[in-house]
Tab-separated table of C-alpha atoms and ligand atoms in Angstrom:
chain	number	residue	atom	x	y	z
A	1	UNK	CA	105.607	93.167	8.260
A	2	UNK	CA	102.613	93.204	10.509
A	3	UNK	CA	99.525	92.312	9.222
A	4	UNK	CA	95.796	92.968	10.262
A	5	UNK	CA	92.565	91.188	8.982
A	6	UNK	CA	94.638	90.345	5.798
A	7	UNK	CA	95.844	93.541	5.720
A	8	UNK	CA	99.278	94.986	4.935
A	9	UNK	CA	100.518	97.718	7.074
A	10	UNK	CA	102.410	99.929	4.418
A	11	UNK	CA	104.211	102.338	7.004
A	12	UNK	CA	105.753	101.319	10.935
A	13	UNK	CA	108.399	102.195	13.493
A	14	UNK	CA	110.655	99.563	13.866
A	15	UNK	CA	113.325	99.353	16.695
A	16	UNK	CA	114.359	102.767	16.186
A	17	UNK	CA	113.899	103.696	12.255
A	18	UNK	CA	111.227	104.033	9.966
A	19	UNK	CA	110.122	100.983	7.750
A	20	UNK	CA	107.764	101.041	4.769
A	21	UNK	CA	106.541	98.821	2.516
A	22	UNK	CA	107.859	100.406	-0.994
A	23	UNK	CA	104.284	101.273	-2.866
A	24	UNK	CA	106.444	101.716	-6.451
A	25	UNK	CA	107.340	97.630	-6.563
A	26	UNK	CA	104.011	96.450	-6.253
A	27	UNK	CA	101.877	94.169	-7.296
A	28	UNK	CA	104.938	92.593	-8.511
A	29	UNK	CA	107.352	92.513	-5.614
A	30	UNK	CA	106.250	93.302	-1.397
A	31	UNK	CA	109.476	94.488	-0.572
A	32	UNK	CA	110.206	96.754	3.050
A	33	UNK	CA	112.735	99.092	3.206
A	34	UNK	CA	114.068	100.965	6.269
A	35	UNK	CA	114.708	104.369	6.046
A	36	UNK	CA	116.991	106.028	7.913
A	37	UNK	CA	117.865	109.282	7.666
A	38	UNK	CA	115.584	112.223	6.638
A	39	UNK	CA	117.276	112.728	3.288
A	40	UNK	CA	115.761	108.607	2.762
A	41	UNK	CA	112.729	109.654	3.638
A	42	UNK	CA	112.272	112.938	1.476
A	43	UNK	CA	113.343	110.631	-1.189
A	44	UNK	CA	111.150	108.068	-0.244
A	45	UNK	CA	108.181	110.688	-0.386
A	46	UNK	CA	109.063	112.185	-3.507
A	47	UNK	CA	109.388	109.016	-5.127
A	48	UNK	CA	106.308	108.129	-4.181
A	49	UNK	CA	107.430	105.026	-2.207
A	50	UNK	CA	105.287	105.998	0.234
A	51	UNK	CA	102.121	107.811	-0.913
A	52	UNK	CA	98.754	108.545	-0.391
A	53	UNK	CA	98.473	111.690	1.474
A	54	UNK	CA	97.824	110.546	4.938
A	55	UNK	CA	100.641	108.176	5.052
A	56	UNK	CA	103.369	111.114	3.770
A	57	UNK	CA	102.095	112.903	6.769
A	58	UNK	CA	103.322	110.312	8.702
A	59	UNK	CA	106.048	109.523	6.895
A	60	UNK	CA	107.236	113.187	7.686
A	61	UNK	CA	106.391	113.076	11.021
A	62	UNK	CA	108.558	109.859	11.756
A	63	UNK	CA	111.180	111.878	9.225
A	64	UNK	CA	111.839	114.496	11.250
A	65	UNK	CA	112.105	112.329	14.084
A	66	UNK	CA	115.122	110.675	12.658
A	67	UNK	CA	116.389	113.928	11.658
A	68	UNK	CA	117.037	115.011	14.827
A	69	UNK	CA	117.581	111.857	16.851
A	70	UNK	CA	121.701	111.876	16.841
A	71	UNK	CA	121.447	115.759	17.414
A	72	UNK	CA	123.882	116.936	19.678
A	73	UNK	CA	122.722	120.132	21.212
A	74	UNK	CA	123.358	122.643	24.022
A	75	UNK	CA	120.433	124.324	24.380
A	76	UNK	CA	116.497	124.295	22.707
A	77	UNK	CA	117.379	127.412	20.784
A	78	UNK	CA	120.051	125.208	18.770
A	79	UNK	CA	118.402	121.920	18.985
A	80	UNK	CA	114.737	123.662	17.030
A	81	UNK	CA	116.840	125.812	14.509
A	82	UNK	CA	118.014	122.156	12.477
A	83	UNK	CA	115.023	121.075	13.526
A	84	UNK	CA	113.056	123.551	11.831
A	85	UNK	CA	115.839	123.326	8.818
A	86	UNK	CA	114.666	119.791	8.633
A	87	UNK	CA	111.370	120.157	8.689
A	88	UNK	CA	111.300	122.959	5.450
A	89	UNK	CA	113.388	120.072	3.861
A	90	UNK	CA	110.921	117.198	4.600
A	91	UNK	CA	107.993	120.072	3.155
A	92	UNK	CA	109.794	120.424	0.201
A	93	UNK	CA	109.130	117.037	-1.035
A	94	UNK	CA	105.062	117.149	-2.453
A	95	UNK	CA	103.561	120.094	-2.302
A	96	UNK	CA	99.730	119.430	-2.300
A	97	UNK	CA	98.774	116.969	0.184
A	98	UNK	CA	98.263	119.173	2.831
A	99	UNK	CA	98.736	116.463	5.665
A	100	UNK	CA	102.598	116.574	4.954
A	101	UNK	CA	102.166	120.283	6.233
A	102	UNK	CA	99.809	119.159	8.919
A	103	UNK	CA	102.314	116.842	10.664
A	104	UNK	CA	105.571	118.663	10.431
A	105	UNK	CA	103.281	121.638	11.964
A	106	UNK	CA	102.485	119.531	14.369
A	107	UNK	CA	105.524	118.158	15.377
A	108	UNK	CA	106.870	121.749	15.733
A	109	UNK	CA	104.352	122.805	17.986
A	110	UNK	CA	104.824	119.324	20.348
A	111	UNK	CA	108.956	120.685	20.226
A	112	UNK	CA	107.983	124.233	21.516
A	113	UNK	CA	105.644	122.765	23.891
A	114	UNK	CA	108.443	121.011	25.460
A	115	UNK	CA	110.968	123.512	24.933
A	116	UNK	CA	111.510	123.860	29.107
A	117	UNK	CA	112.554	119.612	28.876
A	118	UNK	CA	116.225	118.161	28.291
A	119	UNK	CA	116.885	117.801	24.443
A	120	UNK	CA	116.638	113.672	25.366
A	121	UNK	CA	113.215	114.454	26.650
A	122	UNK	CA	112.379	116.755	23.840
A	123	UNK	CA	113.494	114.090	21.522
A	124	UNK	CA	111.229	111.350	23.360
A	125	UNK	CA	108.072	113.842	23.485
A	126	UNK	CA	108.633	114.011	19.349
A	127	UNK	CA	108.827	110.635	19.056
A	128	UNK	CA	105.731	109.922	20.807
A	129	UNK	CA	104.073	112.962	18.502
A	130	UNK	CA	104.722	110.997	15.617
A	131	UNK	CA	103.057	107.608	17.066
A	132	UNK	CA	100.597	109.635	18.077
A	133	UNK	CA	99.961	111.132	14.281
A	134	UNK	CA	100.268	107.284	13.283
A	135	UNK	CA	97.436	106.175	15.418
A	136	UNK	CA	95.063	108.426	15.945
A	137	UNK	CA	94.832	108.573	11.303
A	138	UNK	CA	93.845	104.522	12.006
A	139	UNK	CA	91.279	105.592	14.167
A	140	UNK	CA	89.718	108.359	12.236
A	141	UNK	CA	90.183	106.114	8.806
A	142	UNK	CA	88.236	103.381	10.796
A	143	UNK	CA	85.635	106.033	11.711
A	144	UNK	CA	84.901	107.592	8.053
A	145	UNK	CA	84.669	103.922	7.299
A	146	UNK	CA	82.037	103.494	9.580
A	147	UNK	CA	80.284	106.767	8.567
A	148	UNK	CA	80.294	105.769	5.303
A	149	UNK	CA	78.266	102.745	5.868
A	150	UNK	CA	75.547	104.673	6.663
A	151	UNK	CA	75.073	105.721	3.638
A	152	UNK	CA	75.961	102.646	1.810
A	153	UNK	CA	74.175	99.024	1.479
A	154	UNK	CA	74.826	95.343	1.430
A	155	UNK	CA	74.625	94.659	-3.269
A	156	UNK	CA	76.268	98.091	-4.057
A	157	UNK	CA	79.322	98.637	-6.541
A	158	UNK	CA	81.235	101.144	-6.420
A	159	UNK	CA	83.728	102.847	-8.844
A	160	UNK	CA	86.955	104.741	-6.989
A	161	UNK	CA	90.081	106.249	-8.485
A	162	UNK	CA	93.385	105.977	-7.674
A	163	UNK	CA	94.442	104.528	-3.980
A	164	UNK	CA	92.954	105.785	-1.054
A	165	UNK	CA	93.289	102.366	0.895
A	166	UNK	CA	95.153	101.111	3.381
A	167	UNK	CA	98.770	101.907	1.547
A	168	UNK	CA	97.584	105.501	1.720
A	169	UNK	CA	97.608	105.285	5.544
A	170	UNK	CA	97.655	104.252	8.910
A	171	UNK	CA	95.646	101.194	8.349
A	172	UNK	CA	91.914	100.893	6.345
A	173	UNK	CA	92.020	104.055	3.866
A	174	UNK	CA	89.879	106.502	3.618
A	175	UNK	CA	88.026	105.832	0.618
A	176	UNK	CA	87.637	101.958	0.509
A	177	UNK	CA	87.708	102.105	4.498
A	178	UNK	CA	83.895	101.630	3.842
A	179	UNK	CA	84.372	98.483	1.709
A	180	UNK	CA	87.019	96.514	4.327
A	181	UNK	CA	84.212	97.207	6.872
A	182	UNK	CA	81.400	96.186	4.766
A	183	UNK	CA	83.973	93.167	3.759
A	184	UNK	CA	83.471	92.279	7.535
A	185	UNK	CA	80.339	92.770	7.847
A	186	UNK	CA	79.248	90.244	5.203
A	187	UNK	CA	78.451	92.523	3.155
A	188	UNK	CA	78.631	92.185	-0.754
A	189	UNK	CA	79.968	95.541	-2.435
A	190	UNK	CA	81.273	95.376	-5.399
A	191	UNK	CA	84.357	97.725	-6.948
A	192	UNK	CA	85.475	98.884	-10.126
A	193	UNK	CA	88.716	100.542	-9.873
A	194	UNK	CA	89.984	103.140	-12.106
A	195	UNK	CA	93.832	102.261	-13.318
A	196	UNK	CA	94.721	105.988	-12.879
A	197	UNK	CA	97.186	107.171	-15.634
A	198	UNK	CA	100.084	107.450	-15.308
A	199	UNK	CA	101.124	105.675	-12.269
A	200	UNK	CA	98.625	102.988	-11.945
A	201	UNK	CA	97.744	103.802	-8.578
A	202	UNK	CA	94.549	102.014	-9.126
A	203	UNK	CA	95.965	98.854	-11.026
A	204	UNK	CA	98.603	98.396	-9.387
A	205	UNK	CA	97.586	99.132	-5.474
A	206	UNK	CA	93.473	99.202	-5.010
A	207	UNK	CA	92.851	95.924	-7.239
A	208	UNK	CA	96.098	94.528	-4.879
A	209	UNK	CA	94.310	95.539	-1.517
A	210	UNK	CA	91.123	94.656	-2.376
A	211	UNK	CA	91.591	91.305	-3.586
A	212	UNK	CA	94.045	90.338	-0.787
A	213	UNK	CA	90.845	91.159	0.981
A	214	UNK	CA	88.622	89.094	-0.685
A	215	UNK	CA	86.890	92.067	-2.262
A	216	UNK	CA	85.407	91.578	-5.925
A	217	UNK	CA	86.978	94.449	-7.905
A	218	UNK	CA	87.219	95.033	-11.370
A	219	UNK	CA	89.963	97.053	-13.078
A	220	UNK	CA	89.332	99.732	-15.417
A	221	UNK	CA	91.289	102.145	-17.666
A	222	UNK	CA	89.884	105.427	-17.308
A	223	UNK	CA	88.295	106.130	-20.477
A	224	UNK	CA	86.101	103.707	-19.627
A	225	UNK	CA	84.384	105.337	-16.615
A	226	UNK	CA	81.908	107.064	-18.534
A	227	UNK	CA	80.618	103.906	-20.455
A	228	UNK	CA	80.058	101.886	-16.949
A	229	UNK	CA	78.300	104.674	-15.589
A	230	UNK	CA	76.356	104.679	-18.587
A	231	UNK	CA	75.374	101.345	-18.189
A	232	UNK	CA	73.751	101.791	-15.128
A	233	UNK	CA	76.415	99.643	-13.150
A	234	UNK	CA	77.892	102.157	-10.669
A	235	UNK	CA	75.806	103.226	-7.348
A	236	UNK	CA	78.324	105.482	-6.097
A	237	UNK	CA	81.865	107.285	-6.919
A	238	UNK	CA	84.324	107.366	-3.745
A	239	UNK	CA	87.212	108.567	-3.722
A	240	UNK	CA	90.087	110.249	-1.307
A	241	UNK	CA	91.420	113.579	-1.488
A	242	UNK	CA	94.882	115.477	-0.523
A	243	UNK	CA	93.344	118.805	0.337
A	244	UNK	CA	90.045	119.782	0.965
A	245	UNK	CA	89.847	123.685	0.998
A	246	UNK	CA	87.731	126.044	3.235
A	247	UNK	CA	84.975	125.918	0.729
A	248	UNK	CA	85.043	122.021	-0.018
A	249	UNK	CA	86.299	122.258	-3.333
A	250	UNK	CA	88.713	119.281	-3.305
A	251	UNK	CA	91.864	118.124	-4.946
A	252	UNK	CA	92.695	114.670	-5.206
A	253	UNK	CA	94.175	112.500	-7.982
A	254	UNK	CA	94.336	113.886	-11.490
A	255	UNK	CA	91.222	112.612	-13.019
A	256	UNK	CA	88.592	112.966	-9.942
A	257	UNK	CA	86.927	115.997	-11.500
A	258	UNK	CA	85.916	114.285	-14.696
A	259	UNK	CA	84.735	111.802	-12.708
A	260	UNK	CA	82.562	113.893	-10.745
A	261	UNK	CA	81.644	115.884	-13.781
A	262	UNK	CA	80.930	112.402	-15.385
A	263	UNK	CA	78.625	111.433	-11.825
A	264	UNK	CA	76.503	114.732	-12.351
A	265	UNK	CA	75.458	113.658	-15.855
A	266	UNK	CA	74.633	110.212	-14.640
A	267	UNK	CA	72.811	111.415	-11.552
A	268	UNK	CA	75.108	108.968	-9.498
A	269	UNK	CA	76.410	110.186	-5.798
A	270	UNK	CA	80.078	111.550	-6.162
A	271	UNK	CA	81.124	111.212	-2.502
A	272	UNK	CA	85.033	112.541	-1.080
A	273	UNK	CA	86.393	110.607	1.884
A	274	UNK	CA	88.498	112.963	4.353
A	275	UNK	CA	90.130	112.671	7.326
A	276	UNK	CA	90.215	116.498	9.594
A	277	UNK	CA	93.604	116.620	8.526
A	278	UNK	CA	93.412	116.717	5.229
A	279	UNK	CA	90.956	119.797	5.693
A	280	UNK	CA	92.853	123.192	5.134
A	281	UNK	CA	91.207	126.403	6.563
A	282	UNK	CA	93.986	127.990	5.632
A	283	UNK	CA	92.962	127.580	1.854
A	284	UNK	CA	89.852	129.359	1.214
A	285	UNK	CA	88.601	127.936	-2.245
A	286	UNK	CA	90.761	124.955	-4.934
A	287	UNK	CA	92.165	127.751	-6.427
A	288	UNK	CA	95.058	128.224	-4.105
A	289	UNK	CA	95.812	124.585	-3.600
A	290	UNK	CA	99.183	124.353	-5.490
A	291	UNK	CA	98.832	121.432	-8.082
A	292	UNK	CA	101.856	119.162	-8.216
A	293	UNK	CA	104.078	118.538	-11.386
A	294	UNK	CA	105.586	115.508	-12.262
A	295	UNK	CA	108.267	114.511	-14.693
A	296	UNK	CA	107.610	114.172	-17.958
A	297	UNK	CA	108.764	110.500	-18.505
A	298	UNK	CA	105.925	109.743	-16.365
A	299	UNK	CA	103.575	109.939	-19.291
A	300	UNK	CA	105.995	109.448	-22.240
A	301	UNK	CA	108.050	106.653	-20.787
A	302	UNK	CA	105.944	105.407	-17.999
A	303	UNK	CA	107.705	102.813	-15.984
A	304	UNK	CA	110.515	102.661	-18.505
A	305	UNK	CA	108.823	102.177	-21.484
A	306	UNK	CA	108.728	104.410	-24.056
A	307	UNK	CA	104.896	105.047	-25.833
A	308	UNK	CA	105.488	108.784	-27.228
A	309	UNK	CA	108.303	110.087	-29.469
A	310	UNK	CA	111.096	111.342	-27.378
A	311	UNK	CA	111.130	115.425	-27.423
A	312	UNK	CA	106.893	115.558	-27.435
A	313	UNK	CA	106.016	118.333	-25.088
A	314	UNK	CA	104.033	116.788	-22.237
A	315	UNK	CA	101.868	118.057	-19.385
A	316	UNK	CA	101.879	115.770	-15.972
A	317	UNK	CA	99.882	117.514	-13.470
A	318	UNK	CA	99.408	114.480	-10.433
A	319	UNK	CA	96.664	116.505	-9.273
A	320	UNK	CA	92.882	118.526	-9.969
A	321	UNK	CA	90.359	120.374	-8.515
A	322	UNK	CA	86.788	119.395	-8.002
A	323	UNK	CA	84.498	122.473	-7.308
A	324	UNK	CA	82.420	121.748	-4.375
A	325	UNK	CA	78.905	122.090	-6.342
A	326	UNK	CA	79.806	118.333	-7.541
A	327	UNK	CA	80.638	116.474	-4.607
A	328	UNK	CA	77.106	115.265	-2.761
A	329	UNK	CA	79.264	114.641	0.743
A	330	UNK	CA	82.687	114.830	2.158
A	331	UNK	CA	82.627	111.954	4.588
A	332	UNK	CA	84.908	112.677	7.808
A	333	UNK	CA	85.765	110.909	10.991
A	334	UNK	CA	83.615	113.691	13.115
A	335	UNK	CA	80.299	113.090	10.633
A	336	UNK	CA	78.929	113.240	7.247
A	337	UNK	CA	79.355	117.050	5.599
A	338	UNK	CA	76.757	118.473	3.127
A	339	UNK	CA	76.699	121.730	1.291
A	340	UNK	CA	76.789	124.363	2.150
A	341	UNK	CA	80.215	123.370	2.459
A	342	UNK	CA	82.038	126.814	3.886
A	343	UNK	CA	79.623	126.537	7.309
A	344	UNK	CA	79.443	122.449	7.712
A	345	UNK	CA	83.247	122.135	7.706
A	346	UNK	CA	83.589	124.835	9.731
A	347	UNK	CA	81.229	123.600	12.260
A	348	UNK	CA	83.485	120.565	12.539
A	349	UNK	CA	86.190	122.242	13.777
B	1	LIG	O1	100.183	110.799	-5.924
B	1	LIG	P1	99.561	109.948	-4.859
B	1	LIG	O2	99.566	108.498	-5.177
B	1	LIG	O3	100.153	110.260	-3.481
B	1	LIG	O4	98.046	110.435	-4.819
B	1	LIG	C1	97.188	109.897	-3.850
B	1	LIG	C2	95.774	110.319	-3.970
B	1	LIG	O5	95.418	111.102	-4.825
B	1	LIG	C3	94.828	109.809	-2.922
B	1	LIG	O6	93.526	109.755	-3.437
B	1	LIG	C4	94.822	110.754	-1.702
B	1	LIG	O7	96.119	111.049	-1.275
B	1	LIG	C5	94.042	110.197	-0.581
B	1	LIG	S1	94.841	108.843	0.225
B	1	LIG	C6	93.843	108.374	1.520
C-alpha cells in the first residue's frame, strides 16, 4: 500500500475495487483487504474495518460504486432504483457519523445530474464522484491541520481520544492533522493518547500512527485523564467528531464529553477538529444525533476475552454528546469557529 511521509494510506481504489487497510488487526498485523462487492463493504463498515467517520464516507461512496458497476440496465429510471436500494443498504451500516449520509447523498445527486448520459457514462461520472469525495477530505484534513497550527506552538502536549488520524481518512486526520504538520515543521508536540474503552481506538491506532511518525506519544487508559490534567501536563484536548449539529454540540467517541467536562475544571482548551462534512444543518442541537449501539461482548468479552460474568446486563453506547458551551473551537478546513456556534457555522456555509 501507498505510503506518504511515513504514512499509511488506510483506504484506495485499486484497479477497479476498493482496498483498505483492515483497522481491527492492528498494531499487530497491517493486513489489506479488497473489497468487492457492496455487501463487503457494509460489512467492512460495520465491523469497523474501516472507521473513523470520514473514511466510512468514503468507504460508502466507493461502495456504491461497486454496487452498481456490473448493472445491466435499460434505462436511468431502472439503473437509480438499485442504485438507490443500494445506497439505503450501505446507510444502514453506522448510524451516527453523518459523513456516511453525506457521501451516499452525494453520490445520488452526481447520478441525477447525469441522468440524460448512457448508464456507462453514468457509471464513470460516479466513479469519479467518489475520487472526488476521496480527495478533496485530504485536502480539507491538510487544511484544519494547518488551521490548527495557529493556535498551537512548538513544546505543547496534547491529550486526544480515540483515532481521528490518518486511518480515519483520506490521508492526515483531522484531529492529529495538526501534530503530522507540526511533526514537519520541526516542531516538538508532545501526545498523550487516551486507549478509548472498549475498542482501543487510541492504543491500538493513534499510539501506531504517531510513532510510525516519529511523534512522542504516551498511552493512557482513560481513568487517568483527569489525574494528567491535574498535573498540569496537558495544554490542550483535541479531538475529532462524527457529527457536529446546527448548534455545535458535537458527538464523537464515547468518552469526549467527560473529557471536555474534565478540560472546563482544569481551565485547559477543549478544541473539536471537523471537516464541512461532518457538519449537519439538518440536526439542529446533539439531541437528535442518533447514538450508536454496539454489542455487548464489546465490553464483557472485548476482543475475545472474557472480563465480566457472562449474562451481566451491559450498556455499549460507541458514541456521546458534548454540549457546545464546552468546546472553546471547532477547527474546520474554511477557518477557526467560536461561539456563538448556531451563527459561525452557519456563516461557513
Ligand atoms: O467508532 P469509530 O472508531 O468509527 O469512532 C471514530 C471517532 O469517534 C472519531 O473521533 C471520529 O470519527 C472522527 S475521525 C476523523
Amino acid at each position: 500500500m501507498e505510503r506518504k511521509n511515513n504514512m499509511m494510506l488506510s483506504i484506495k481504489w485499486g484497479e477497479d475495487d476498493l482496498i483498505i487497510l483492515d483497522q481491527t488487526k492492528l498494531p499487530e498485523k497491517t493486513e489489506f483487504i479488497t473489497l468487492k462487492t457492496v455487501e463487503e463493504v457494509w460489512d467492512a463498515i460495520k465491523k469497523l474495518k474501516v472507521r473513523g467517520a470520514p473514511a466510512i464516507g468514503i468507504a460508502a461512496a466507493y461502495g456504491l460504486y461497486v454496487s452498481i458497476r456490473d448493472l445491466k440496465a435499460e434505462c436511468f429510471e431502472e439503473f437509480y432504483k438499485e442504485f438507490e436500494k443500494n445506497a439505503d443498504y450501505l446507510a444502514s451500516s453506522r448510524p451516527t457519523a453523518v459523513n456516511l449520509f453525506w457521501a451516499l447523498n452525494r453520490m445520488k445527486k452526481r447520478a441525477i445530474e447525469s441522468k440524460n448520459k448512457s448508464i456507462e457514462d453514468i457509471k464513470r461520472d460516479l466513479l469519479n464522484e467518489a475520487h472526488a469525495i476521496r480527495n478533496e477530505d485530504e485536502e480539507m484534513c491538510k487544511a484544519i491541520g494547518e488551521n490548527f497550527l495557529t493556535l498551537l506552538e512548538d513544546g505543547m502536549t496534547i491529550l486526544t481520544h480515540c483515532n481521528a488520524g490518518g486511518l480515519a481518512t483520506a490521508r492526515y486526520g483531522t484531529a492529529l492533522s495538526p501534530i503530522f504538520l507540526a511533526k514537519d515543521k520541526g516542531w516538538n508536540i508532545r501526545v498523550f493518547a487516551d486507549e478509548t474503552r472498549p475498542l482501543l481506538q487510541g492504543a491500538r491506532l493513534t499510539t501506531w500512527e504517531l510513532l510510525q511518525y516519529g511523534v512522542d506519544v504516551t498511552l493512557i487508559c482513560d481513568n487517568m485523564a483527569a489525574h494528567v490534567m491535574s498535573k498540569g501536563w496537558i495544554d490542550a484536548i483535541i479531538t475529532g467528531c462524527d457529527r457536529v449539529a446546527a448548534n455545535g454540540d458535537v458527538a464523537n467517541k464515547i468518552g469526549t464529553y467527560g473529557l471536555a467536562v474534565l478540560a472546563k475544571a482544569h481551565n485547559i482548551p477543549f478544541y473539536i477538529a471537523a471537516p464541512s462534512s461532518t457538519i449537519d444543518m439538518d440536526t439542529p442541537d446533539g439531541s437528535q444525533i442518533v447514538i450508536e449501539e454496539r454489542s455487548e461482548d464489546e465490553v464483557s468479552c472485548g476482543f475475545g476475552i472474557r472480563t465480566a460474568p457472562e449474562g451481566v446486563k451491559v450498556y455499549n453506547p460507541a458514541f456521546d454528546v458534548t454540549p457546545n458551551s464546552l468546546i472553546t473551537a471547532i477547527v474546520t478546513e474554511k477557518g477557526i469557529l467560536r461561539p456563538p456556534y448556531d451563527k459561525t457555522i452557519k456563516n461557513i456555509f
